[in-house]
Coordinates of C-alpha atoms and ligand atoms in Angstrom, one line a residue:
M130 CA 0.1 0.0 0.0
T131 CA 1.3 3.5 -0.7
A132 CA -0.6 6.3 1.5
L133 CA -2.6 9.3 -0.1
I134 CA -0.8 12.3 1.2
I135 CA -2.9 14.5 3.1
D136 CA -2.7 18.2 1.8
G137 CA -2.9 20.4 4.6
K138 CA -2.0 23.4 2.6
L139 CA -5.3 22.8 0.2
V140 CA -7.4 22.0 3.2
A141 CA -6.2 25.0 5.3
A142 CA -6.9 27.5 2.0
A143 CA -10.5 25.8 2.0
I144 CA -10.9 26.8 5.5
K145 CA -9.4 30.1 5.1
E146 CA -11.4 30.8 2.2
S147 CA -14.5 29.7 4.1
L148 CA -14.1 32.5 6.5
K149 CA -14.4 35.6 4.1
P150 CA -18.2 35.7 4.1
R151 CA -18.1 35.5 8.0
I152 CA -15.4 38.5 7.8
A153 CA -17.2 40.5 5.2
S154 CA -20.6 40.2 7.4
L155 CA -18.7 41.5 10.4
K156 CA -17.1 44.4 8.3
A157 CA -20.5 45.1 7.5
K158 CA -21.5 45.7 10.9
G159 CA -18.4 47.8 11.3
V160 CA -16.2 45.0 13.1
V161 CA -12.7 44.0 11.8
P162 CA -11.6 41.0 13.6
G163 CA -8.3 41.8 15.2
L164 CA -5.3 39.4 16.3
A165 CA -2.4 40.5 18.6
A166 CA 0.6 38.2 19.1
V167 CA 2.9 39.1 21.7
L168 CA 6.4 37.9 21.0
V169 CA 9.0 37.9 23.9
G170 CA 12.7 37.6 23.3
D171 CA 14.5 36.5 20.0
D172 CA 13.8 32.7 19.2
P173 CA 13.9 32.8 15.5
A174 CA 11.4 29.8 15.2
S175 CA 9.0 31.9 17.3
A176 CA 9.6 34.9 15.2
T177 CA 8.8 32.7 12.2
Y178 CA 5.6 31.6 13.4
V179 CA 4.3 35.1 14.6
G180 CA 5.3 36.2 11.2
A181 CA 3.4 33.6 9.5
K182 CA 0.1 34.3 11.7
A183 CA 0.5 38.0 10.9
K184 CA 0.5 37.3 7.3
A185 CA -2.5 35.0 7.6
C186 CA -4.4 37.9 8.9
E187 CA -3.2 40.1 6.5
D188 CA -4.1 37.9 3.5
L189 CA -7.8 37.5 5.1
G190 CA -8.1 41.3 5.6
L191 CA -7.8 40.9 9.6
Y192 CA -6.5 43.3 11.8
S193 CA -3.1 42.1 13.6
E194 CA -0.9 43.7 15.9
V195 CA 2.6 42.3 16.8
I196 CA 3.8 43.2 20.2
R197 CA 7.7 42.5 20.2
Q198 CA 9.4 42.7 23.7
P199 CA 13.0 41.9 24.5
K200 CA 13.8 38.7 26.5
E201 CA 14.3 40.7 29.7
L202 CA 10.9 41.7 30.0
I203 CA 9.5 41.0 33.5
E204 CA 6.3 39.2 34.4
P205 CA 4.3 42.3 35.5
A206 CA 5.0 44.1 32.4
L207 CA 3.9 41.2 30.2
A208 CA 0.7 41.0 32.4
S209 CA 0.1 44.7 32.0
I210 CA 0.4 44.1 28.1
I211 CA -2.3 41.2 28.4
H212 CA -4.5 43.3 30.5
G213 CA -4.3 46.2 27.9
L214 CA -5.2 43.8 25.1
N215 CA -8.1 42.2 27.2
A216 CA -9.4 46.0 27.2
N217 CA -8.6 46.7 23.7
K218 CA -11.9 46.8 21.5
K219 CA -10.0 46.2 18.0
I220 CA -8.5 43.0 19.6
H221 CA -10.6 39.8 19.6
G222 CA -7.8 37.3 19.9
I223 CA -4.7 37.4 21.9
L224 CA -1.9 34.7 21.6
V225 CA 1.6 34.8 23.8
Q226 CA 3.8 32.9 21.5
S227 CA 5.6 30.3 23.4
P228 CA 8.2 29.5 24.5
L229 CA 8.6 32.6 27.1
P230 CA 11.7 33.2 28.6
K231 CA 12.4 30.9 31.7
H232 CA 11.9 33.9 34.3
I233 CA 7.8 34.3 33.2
D234 CA 5.4 31.6 34.5
E235 CA 3.7 30.8 31.0
E236 CA 0.7 29.4 33.0
A237 CA 0.0 32.4 35.1
M238 CA 0.0 34.4 31.9
T239 CA -2.6 32.1 30.2
L240 CA -4.7 32.9 33.1
L241 CA -4.7 36.6 32.5
I242 CA -6.0 36.4 29.0
D243 CA -9.8 36.8 28.7
P244 CA -11.0 33.4 27.8
A245 CA -13.3 35.2 25.2
K246 CA -10.1 36.3 23.6
D247 CA -8.0 33.0 24.3
V248 CA -8.0 32.2 20.4
D249 CA -4.8 29.4 21.2
G250 CA -7.7 27.7 23.4
F251 CA -5.2 27.0 26.3
H252 CA -7.0 28.8 29.2
P253 CA -8.4 26.5 31.7
F254 CA -12.1 28.0 31.0
N255 CA -11.8 27.0 27.4
V256 CA -10.0 23.7 28.3
G257 CA -12.9 22.9 30.5
M258 CA -15.3 23.6 27.8
M259 CA -13.7 21.3 25.4
L260 CA -13.4 18.3 28.1
I261 CA -17.1 18.6 28.7
G262 CA -18.2 19.0 25.1
K263 CA -19.5 22.6 25.2
P264 CA -18.9 25.1 22.7
G265 CA -15.5 27.4 23.5
L266 CA -12.5 28.3 21.6
L267 CA -10.6 24.9 20.7
P268 CA -6.8 24.5 20.6
C269 CA -5.9 25.2 17.1
T270 CA -3.4 22.3 16.2
P271 CA -6.0 19.6 17.7
H272 CA -8.9 21.0 15.8
G273 CA -6.7 21.3 12.6
I274 CA -6.2 17.5 12.9
I275 CA -9.7 16.9 13.2
K276 CA -10.8 19.2 10.2
L277 CA -7.7 17.3 8.2
L278 CA -9.7 14.1 9.1
E279 CA -12.9 15.4 8.0
H280 CA -11.8 16.7 4.7
Y281 CA -10.7 13.5 3.8
R282 CA -13.7 11.5 5.3
I283 CA -11.7 9.6 7.9
D284 CA -14.3 9.2 10.7
P285 CA -12.8 8.2 13.9
D286 CA -16.1 6.8 15.2
G287 CA -15.4 3.3 16.6
K288 CA -11.7 3.7 15.4
E289 CA -8.5 2.9 17.6
V290 CA -6.7 5.9 17.9
V291 CA -3.1 6.2 19.5
V292 CA -1.7 9.6 20.5
V293 CA 1.9 9.7 21.1
G294 CA 2.4 12.6 23.3
R295 CA 0.7 14.1 26.1
S296 CA 1.2 17.7 26.1
N297 CA -1.1 20.3 27.1
I298 CA -1.3 21.9 23.6
V299 CA -1.5 18.7 21.3
G300 CA -1.6 15.5 22.9
K301 CA -3.8 15.8 25.7
P302 CA -6.4 18.1 24.0
V303 CA -6.5 16.0 20.6
A304 CA -7.3 12.8 22.8
A305 CA -9.9 14.5 24.7
M306 CA -11.4 15.8 21.4
L307 CA -11.6 12.4 19.6
M308 CA -13.1 10.6 22.6
Q309 CA -16.0 13.0 22.9
K310 CA -19.4 11.7 22.2
G311 CA -20.3 13.2 18.9
K312 CA -19.5 14.1 15.4
M313 CA -15.9 13.5 14.0
A314 CA -15.2 12.0 17.5
N315 CA -16.4 8.4 19.2
A316 CA -12.9 7.0 19.2
T317 CA -11.4 4.7 21.5
V318 CA -8.2 6.8 22.3
T319 CA -5.0 5.5 23.9
V320 CA -2.6 8.1 24.9
A321 CA 1.1 7.2 25.1
H322 CA 4.4 9.0 26.3
S323 CA 8.0 8.6 27.2
R324 CA 7.1 6.6 29.9
S325 CA 5.1 4.1 28.0
K326 CA 6.2 0.5 27.8
N327 CA 6.4 -1.6 24.5
L328 CA 5.4 1.6 22.5
S329 CA 5.3 0.0 19.2
E330 CA 3.1 -2.9 20.5
I331 CA 0.5 0.2 21.2
T332 CA 1.1 2.1 18.1
R333 CA 0.4 -0.8 16.1
R334 CA -2.8 -1.2 17.2
A335 CA -3.8 2.2 15.8
D336 CA -6.4 2.7 13.0
I337 CA -5.2 6.5 13.5
L338 CA -2.0 7.3 14.7
I339 CA -1.1 10.9 15.9
A340 CA 2.4 11.8 16.9
A341 CA 3.2 14.7 18.8
I342 CA 6.6 14.0 20.2
G343 CA 9.0 16.4 19.0
R344 CA 11.9 13.8 18.1
P345 CA 12.5 12.8 14.6
N346 CA 11.9 9.4 13.3
T347 CA 10.1 8.2 16.5
I348 CA 7.7 6.2 14.6
T349 CA 9.2 3.9 12.4
G350 CA 7.6 1.7 9.6
D351 CA 7.1 -1.2 11.6
M352 CA 5.3 0.6 14.4
I353 CA 2.3 1.1 12.4
K354 CA -0.3 -1.5 10.8
S355 CA -1.0 -1.9 7.2
G356 CA -3.7 0.8 6.2
A357 CA -3.2 3.1 9.2
V358 CA -3.9 6.7 8.8
V359 CA -0.7 8.6 10.1
I360 CA -0.8 12.2 11.5
D361 CA 2.7 13.8 12.1
V362 CA 2.3 16.8 14.4
G363 CA 6.1 17.2 15.1
V364 CA 8.5 19.8 13.6
N365 CA 12.1 19.2 14.2
R366 CA 15.0 21.0 12.5
V367 CA 17.5 18.6 11.6
E368 CA 20.8 20.0 10.4
N369 CA 21.3 19.8 6.7
P370 CA 24.5 21.2 5.0
T371 CA 22.8 21.5 1.6
A372 CA 19.7 23.0 2.2
K373 CA 19.6 27.0 2.0
K374 CA 19.2 27.6 5.6
G375 CA 21.6 24.6 6.9
Y376 CA 18.5 22.7 8.3
S377 CA 15.6 20.8 7.0
L378 CA 12.3 20.3 8.8
V379 CA 10.9 16.9 9.6
G380 CA 8.3 15.4 11.6
D381 CA 8.2 12.6 14.2
V382 CA 7.3 10.1 11.8
D383 CA 9.8 8.4 9.4
F384 CA 7.9 9.6 6.4
A385 CA 9.2 7.1 3.5
A386 CA 8.9 4.0 5.4
C387 CA 5.3 4.7 7.2
A388 CA 4.0 6.1 3.4
E389 CA 4.7 2.5 2.3
K390 CA 2.1 1.1 4.7
A391 CA -0.4 3.7 5.7
S392 CA -3.6 4.4 3.8
F393 CA -3.2 8.6 4.6
I394 CA -0.4 10.2 5.8
T395 CA 0.4 13.8 6.6
P396 CA 3.7 15.4 5.4
V397 CA 6.0 17.8 7.1
P398 CA 6.2 20.6 6.4
G399 CA 2.6 21.1 4.6
G400 CA 0.4 19.1 6.9
V401 CA -0.6 19.8 10.2
G402 CA 1.3 22.9 10.3
P403 CA -1.0 24.8 8.0
M404 CA -3.9 23.8 9.7
T405 CA -2.8 25.3 13.0
I406 CA -2.8 28.9 11.4
A407 CA -6.0 28.4 9.7
M408 CA -7.9 27.3 12.9
L409 CA -6.5 30.3 14.8
M410 CA -7.8 32.5 12.1
S411 CA -11.0 30.5 12.5
N412 CA -11.0 31.2 16.2
T413 CA -10.2 34.8 15.6
V414 CA -13.3 35.2 13.5
T415 CA -15.4 33.1 15.9
A416 CA -14.3 35.5 18.8
A417 CA -15.0 38.7 16.9
E418 CA -18.6 37.1 16.4
K419 CA -19.3 36.5 20.0
S420 CA -18.0 40.1 20.6
T421 CA -21.0 41.4 18.7
E422 CA -23.6 39.3 20.5
K423 CA -22.6 40.7 23.7
Ligands
LIG115 P1 6.1 18.4 24.0 O1 7.7 18.4 24.5 O2 5.4 19.2 25.1 O3 5.5 16.9 24.4 C1 6.2 15.8 23.5 C2 5.5 14.5 24.3 O4 6.0 13.4 23.5 C3 5.6 14.5 25.8 O5 4.2 13.9 26.4 C4 6.5 13.3 25.9 O6 6.3 12.5 27.0 C5 6.5 12.4 24.6 N1 7.5 11.9 24.3 C6 8.9 12.3 24.1 N2 9.5 11.5 23.8 C7 9.0 10.2 23.5 C8 9.4 9.1 23.1 N3 10.5 8.4 22.6 N4 8.4 8.2 23.2 C9 7.1 8.4 23.3 N5 6.7 9.7 23.8 C10 7.5 10.5 23.8 O7 5.7 18.7 22.5 P2 4.6 19.3 22.2 O8 3.2 18.7 22.3 O9 4.3 20.7 22.2 O10 5.0 19.1 20.5 C11 5.4 18.2 20.0 C12 5.8 18.5 18.6 O11 4.7 18.7 17.6 C13 7.0 19.1 18.3 O12 7.8 18.8 17.5 C14 6.4 20.6 18.2 O13 7.3 21.7 17.4 C15 5.1 20.3 17.2 N6 4.2 21.1 17.2 C16 3.7 21.4 15.9 C17 2.6 22.3 15.8 C18 2.1 22.5 14.4 O14 1.5 23.3 14.2 N7 2.2 21.5 13.4 C19 1.8 23.0 16.7 C20 2.4 22.5 18.2 C21 3.4 21.5 18.2 P3 6.4 12.9 28.6 O15 5.3 13.8 28.6 O16 6.5 11.7 29.3 O17 7.7 13.8 28.6

């Protein structure tokens, strides 16, 4: 079997296109959805992510602000920026780009964001709403994964899903979303992590395998069953002297070997990554719509 390659760029473009009439109708009411990104420090990957998010806003005609701060920024100063954005009527979505410098408590900062503007879906209010299956702002990468599956008519209902990784931003929420009672859910979900024993026995059970590990080539061809759907969330920089930037981006999955056995597989780049940004745009538009209902 040779897998069909899931095209995240194509699905993300379709999602962004579907937002246009909603944005137009908000603009007709005098509301331009606005996203503020706070970037602390000079991590090059973070700067790239924030740049891509601002560009996506621009392409869709959304208002965007990037607030750049030095790595020495103290926590009360960041708190005051967040309070200001909470009160700013032009801003409907706030994201504080991770990772923050070590002296800043990231969880404490997340708690300060107004849950109605928490377009990353990381605030405990939104996490709780997701867990109990109620509407709220969903975390972008997990929601993007579900949208990819939906686009390719891969229904998780009744399937064995194995998620490798248990982070608060990918592993846990995608597992929680897929185990819900409802559409594009109803899966039997197993979550594995670095302390799991016999990882390949667990992953071989998966009809749908989601790798959110952050280590290249962790999922090898012998770890998946024939016909599995493989979703690779990982984004890892590996040295590559022949590449222009001196590195290449690879996922957590041995793409070539798994593509031989899988039914569907996401590439890195061009799989889950573009979906994260599309869902961020979607959350910003949703937050702007909700603000008009108040
Ligand atoms: P974290 O580092 O927070 O979590 C990694 C998880 O993988 C942990 O639960 C860890 O286990 C587990 N793990 C590590 N090594 C192994 C192993 N050898 N076997 C089994 N499990 C292991 O990462 P994130 O969830 O934040 O991100 C994961 C990857 O996804 C990264 O490459 C990141 O860059 C990428 N990413 C991509 C996004 C996109 O839009 N495409 C968005 C967000 C992330 P334990 O808990 O025991 O430590």
